[in-house]
mmCIF file of C-alpha atoms in Angstrom:
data_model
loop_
_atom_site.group_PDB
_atom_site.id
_atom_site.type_symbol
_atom_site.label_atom_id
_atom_site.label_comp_id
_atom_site.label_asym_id
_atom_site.label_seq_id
_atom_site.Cartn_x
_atom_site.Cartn_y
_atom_site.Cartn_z
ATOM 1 C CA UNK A 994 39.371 15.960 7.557
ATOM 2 C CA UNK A 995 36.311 16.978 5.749
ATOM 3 C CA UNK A 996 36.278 20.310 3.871
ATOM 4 C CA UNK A 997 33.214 21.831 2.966
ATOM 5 C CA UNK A 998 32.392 23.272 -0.500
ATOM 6 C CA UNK A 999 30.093 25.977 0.426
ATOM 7 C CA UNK A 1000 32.379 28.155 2.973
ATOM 8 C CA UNK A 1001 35.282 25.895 2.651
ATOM 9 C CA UNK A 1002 35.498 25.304 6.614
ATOM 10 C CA UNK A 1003 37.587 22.438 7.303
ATOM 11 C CA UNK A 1004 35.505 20.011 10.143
ATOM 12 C CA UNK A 1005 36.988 17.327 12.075
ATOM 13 C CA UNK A 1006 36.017 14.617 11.235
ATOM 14 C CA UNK A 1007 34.191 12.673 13.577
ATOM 15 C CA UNK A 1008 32.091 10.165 11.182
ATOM 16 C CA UNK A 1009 35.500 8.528 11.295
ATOM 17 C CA UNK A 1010 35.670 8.065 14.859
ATOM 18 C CA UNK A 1011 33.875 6.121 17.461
ATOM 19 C CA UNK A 1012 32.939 8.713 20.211
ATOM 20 C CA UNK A 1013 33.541 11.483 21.508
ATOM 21 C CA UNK A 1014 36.282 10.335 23.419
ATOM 22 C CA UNK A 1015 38.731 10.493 20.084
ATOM 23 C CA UNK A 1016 37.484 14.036 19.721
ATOM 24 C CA UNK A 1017 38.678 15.050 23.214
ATOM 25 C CA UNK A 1018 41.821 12.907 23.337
ATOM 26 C CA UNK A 1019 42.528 14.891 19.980
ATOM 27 C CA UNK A 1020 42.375 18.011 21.258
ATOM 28 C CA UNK A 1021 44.367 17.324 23.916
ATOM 29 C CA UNK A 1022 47.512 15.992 21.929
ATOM 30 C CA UNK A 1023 47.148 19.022 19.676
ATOM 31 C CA UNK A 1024 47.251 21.872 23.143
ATOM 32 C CA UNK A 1025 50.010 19.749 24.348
ATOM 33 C CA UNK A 1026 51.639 19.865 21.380
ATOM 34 C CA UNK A 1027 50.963 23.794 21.157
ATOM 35 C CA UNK A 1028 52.101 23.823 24.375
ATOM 36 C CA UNK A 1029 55.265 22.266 23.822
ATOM 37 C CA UNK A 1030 56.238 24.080 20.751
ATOM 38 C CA UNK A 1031 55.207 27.960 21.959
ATOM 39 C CA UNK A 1032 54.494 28.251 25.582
ATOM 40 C CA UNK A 1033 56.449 25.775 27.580
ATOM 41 C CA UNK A 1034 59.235 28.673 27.929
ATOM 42 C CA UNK A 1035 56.807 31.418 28.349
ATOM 43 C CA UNK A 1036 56.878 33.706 31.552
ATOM 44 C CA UNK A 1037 52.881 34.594 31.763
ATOM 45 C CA UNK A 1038 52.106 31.260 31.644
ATOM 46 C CA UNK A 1039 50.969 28.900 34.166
ATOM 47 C CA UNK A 1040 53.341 25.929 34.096
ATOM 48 C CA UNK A 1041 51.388 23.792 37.075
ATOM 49 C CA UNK A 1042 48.570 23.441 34.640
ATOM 50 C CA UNK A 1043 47.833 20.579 32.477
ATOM 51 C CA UNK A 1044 45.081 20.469 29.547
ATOM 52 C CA UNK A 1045 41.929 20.057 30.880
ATOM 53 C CA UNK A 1046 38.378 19.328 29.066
ATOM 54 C CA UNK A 1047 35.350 19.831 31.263
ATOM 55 C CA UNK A 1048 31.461 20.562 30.569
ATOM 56 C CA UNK A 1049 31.525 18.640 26.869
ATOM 57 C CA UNK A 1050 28.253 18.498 25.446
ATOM 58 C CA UNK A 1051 27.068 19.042 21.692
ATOM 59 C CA UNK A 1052 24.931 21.058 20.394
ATOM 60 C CA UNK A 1053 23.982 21.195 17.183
ATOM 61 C CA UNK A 1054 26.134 21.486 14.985
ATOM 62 C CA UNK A 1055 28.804 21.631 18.023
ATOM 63 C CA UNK A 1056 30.742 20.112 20.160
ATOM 64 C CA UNK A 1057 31.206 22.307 23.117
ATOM 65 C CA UNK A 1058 32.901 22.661 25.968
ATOM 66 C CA UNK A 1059 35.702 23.898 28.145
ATOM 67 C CA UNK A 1060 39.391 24.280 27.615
ATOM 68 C CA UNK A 1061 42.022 24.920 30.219
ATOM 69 C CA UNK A 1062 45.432 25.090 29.224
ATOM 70 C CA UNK A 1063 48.357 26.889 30.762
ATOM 71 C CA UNK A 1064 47.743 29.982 29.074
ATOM 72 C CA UNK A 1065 44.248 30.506 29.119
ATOM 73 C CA UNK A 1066 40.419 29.491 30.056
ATOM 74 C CA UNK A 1067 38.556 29.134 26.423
ATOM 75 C CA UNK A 1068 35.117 27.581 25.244
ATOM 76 C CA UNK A 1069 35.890 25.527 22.206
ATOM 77 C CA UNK A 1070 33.224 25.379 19.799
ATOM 78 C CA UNK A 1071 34.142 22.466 17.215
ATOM 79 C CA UNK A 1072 31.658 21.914 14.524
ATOM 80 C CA UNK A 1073 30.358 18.216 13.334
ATOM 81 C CA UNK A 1074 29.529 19.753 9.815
ATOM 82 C CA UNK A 1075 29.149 22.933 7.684
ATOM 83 C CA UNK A 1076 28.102 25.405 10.016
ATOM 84 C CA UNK A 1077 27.376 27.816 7.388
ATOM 85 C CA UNK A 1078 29.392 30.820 8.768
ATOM 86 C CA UNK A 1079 31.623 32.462 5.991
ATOM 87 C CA UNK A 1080 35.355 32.645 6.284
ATOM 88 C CA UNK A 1081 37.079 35.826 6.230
ATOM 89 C CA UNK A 1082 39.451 36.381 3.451
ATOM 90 C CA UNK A 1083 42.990 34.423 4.369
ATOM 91 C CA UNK A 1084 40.871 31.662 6.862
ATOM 92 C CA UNK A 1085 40.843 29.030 3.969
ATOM 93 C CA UNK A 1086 42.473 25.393 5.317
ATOM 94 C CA UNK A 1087 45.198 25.903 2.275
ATOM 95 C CA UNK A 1088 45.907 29.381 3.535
ATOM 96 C CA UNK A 1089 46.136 28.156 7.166
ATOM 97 C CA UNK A 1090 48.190 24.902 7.133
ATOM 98 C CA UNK A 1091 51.536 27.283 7.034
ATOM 99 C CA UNK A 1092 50.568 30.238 8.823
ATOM 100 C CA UNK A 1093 51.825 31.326 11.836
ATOM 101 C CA UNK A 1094 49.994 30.532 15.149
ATOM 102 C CA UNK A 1095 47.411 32.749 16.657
ATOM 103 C CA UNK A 1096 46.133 32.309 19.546
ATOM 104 C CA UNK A 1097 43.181 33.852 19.219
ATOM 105 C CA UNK A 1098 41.659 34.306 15.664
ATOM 106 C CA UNK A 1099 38.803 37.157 14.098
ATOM 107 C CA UNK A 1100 35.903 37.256 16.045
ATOM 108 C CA UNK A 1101 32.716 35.933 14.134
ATOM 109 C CA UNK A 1102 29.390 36.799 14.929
ATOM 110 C CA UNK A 1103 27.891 32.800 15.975
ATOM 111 C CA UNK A 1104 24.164 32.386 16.276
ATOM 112 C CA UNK A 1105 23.225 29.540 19.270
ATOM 113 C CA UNK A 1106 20.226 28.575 21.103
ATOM 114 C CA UNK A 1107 18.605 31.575 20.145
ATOM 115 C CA UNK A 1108 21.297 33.497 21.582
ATOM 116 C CA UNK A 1109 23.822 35.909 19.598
ATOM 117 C CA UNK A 1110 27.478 35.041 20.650
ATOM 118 C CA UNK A 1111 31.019 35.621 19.481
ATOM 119 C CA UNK A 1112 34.011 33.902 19.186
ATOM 120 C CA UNK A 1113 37.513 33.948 17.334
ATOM 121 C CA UNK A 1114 38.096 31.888 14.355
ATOM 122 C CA UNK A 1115 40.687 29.497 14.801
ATOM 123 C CA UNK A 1116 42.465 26.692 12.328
ATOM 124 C CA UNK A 1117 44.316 23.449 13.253
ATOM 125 C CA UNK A 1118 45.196 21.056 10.615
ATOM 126 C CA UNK A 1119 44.158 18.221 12.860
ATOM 127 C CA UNK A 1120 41.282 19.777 14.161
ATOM 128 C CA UNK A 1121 40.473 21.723 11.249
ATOM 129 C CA UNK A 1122 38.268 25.281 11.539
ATOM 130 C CA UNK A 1123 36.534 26.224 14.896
ATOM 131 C CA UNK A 1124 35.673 28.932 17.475
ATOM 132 C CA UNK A 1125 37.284 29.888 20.620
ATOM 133 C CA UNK A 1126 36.248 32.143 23.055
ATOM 134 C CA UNK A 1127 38.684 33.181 25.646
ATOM 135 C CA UNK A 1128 37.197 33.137 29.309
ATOM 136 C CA UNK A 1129 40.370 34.144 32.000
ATOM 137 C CA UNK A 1130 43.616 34.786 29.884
ATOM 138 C CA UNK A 1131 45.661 35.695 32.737
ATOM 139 C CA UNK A 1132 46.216 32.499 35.016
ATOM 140 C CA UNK A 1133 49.547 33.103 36.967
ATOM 141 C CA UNK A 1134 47.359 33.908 39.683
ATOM 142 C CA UNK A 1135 45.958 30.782 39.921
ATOM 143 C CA UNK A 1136 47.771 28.065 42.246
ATOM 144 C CA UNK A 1137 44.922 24.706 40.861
ATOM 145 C CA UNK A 1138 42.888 24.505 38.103
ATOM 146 C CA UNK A 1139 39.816 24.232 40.387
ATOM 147 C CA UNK A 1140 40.724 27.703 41.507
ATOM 148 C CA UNK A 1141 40.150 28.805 37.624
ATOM 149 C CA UNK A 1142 36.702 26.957 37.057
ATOM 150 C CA UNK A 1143 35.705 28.162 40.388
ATOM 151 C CA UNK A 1144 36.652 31.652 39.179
ATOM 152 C CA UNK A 1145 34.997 31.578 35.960
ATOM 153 C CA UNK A 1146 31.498 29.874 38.248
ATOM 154 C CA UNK A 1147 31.383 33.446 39.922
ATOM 155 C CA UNK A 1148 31.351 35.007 36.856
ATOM 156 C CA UNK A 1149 28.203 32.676 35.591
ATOM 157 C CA UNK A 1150 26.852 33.317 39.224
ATOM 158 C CA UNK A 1151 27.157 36.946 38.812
ATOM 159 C CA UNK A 1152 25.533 36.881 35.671
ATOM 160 C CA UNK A 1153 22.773 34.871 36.234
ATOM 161 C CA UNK A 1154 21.959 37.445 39.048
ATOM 162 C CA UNK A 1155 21.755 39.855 36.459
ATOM 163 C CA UNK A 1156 19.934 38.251 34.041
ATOM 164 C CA UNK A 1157 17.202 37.687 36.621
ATOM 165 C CA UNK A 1158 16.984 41.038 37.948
ATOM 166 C CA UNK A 1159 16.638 42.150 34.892
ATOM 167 C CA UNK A 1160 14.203 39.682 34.040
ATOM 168 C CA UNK A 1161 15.489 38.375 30.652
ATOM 169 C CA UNK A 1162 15.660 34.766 29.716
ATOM 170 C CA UNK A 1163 18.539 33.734 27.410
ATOM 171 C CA UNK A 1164 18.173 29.589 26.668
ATOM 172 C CA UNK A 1165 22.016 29.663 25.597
ATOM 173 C CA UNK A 1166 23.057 31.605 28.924
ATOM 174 C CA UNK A 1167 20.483 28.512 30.443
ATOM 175 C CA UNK A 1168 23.075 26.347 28.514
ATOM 176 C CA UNK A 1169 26.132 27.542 29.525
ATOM 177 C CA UNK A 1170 25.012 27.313 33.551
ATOM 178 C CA UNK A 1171 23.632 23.812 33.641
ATOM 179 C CA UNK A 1172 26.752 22.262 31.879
ATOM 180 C CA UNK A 1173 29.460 24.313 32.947
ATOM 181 C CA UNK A 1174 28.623 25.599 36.681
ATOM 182 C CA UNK A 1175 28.196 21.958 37.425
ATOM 183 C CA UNK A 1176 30.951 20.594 35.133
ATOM 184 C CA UNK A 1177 33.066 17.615 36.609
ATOM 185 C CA UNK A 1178 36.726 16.934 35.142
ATOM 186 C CA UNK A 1179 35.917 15.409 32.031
ATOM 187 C CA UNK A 1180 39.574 14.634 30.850
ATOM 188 C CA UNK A 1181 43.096 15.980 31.694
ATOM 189 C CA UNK A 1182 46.632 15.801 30.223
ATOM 190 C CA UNK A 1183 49.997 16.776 31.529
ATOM 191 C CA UNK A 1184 51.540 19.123 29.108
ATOM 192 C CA UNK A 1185 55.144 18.049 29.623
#
């Protein structure tokens, strides 16, 4: 784990690690983990579903992609270095490593491809510091993960129908519906 000085954001480190592949076999272990220790005996959450990674990419300075795990549809943002967004006040690693688990951190404003997003703060020890943005929360409805993808593609459809009636041009919205309308299963995990 690298920690750096100027915001204190804890990165995973990934200079220590041949590919990508490490990266997304890591955060698999640590949802099945979660998994295992808070939701496995949880009522609003779909049991069926394994972890799932699909539409990874990076972008400077992140690696992004999607996240399905029983309990939700996120994009994980995961940052390769510094990404020079401040901290709130009790989001240091130190204050983290013992703190209980939320799910879904403060939102933070995050600039990207020219674009104006935001996402939740959240802190790992093994992953360190990154963003999450929650896309379905509510999955019992959902008998196969390709029913959830497919779900969240008619939301990208809807809005790219929007955008272009309204004749804007967003290159992170661009982003989002190359990589992730298209996205094949890029690695998947049994949670048990």
């Amino acid at each position: 784990m690298k920690t750096t000085p100027a915001t204190q954001w804890q990165i995973f480190d990934s200079q220590h690690h041949d590919n990508d592949e490490t990266l997304i076999n890591t955060v698999i272990e640590v949802f099945s983990q979660l998994y295992k220790n808070y939701f496995a005996d949880e009522m609003l959450v779909n049991h069926k579903f394994s972890i799932e990674i699909r539409a990874f990419r990076h972008t400077d300075p992140w690696y992004i992609f999607l996240l399905l795990t029983p309990w939700m549809l996120a994009r994980l943002f995961i940052p390769d270095r510094n990404p020079a967004i401040p901290l709130p006040q009790g989001w240091q690693a130190t204050e983290r490593v013992n703190a209980p688990l939320m799910v879904i951190g403060p939102p933070i404003p995050l600039a990207i491809l020219g674009g104006l997003e935001q996402a939740h703060l959240n802190y790992h020890p093994t992953l360190g510091h990154y963003l999450l943005q929650p896309l379905v929360q509510s999955l019992e409805q959902f008998d196969t993960p390709d029913e959830v993808f497919n779900a969240w593609n008619e939301v990208i459809k809807t809005r790219n129908r929007i955008i272009e009636e309204k004749q804007r041009q967003c290159e992170w919205h661009q982003e989002v519906s190359r990589r992730e309308f298209f996205a094949a299963l890029r690695k998947r995990a049994s949670p048990q």
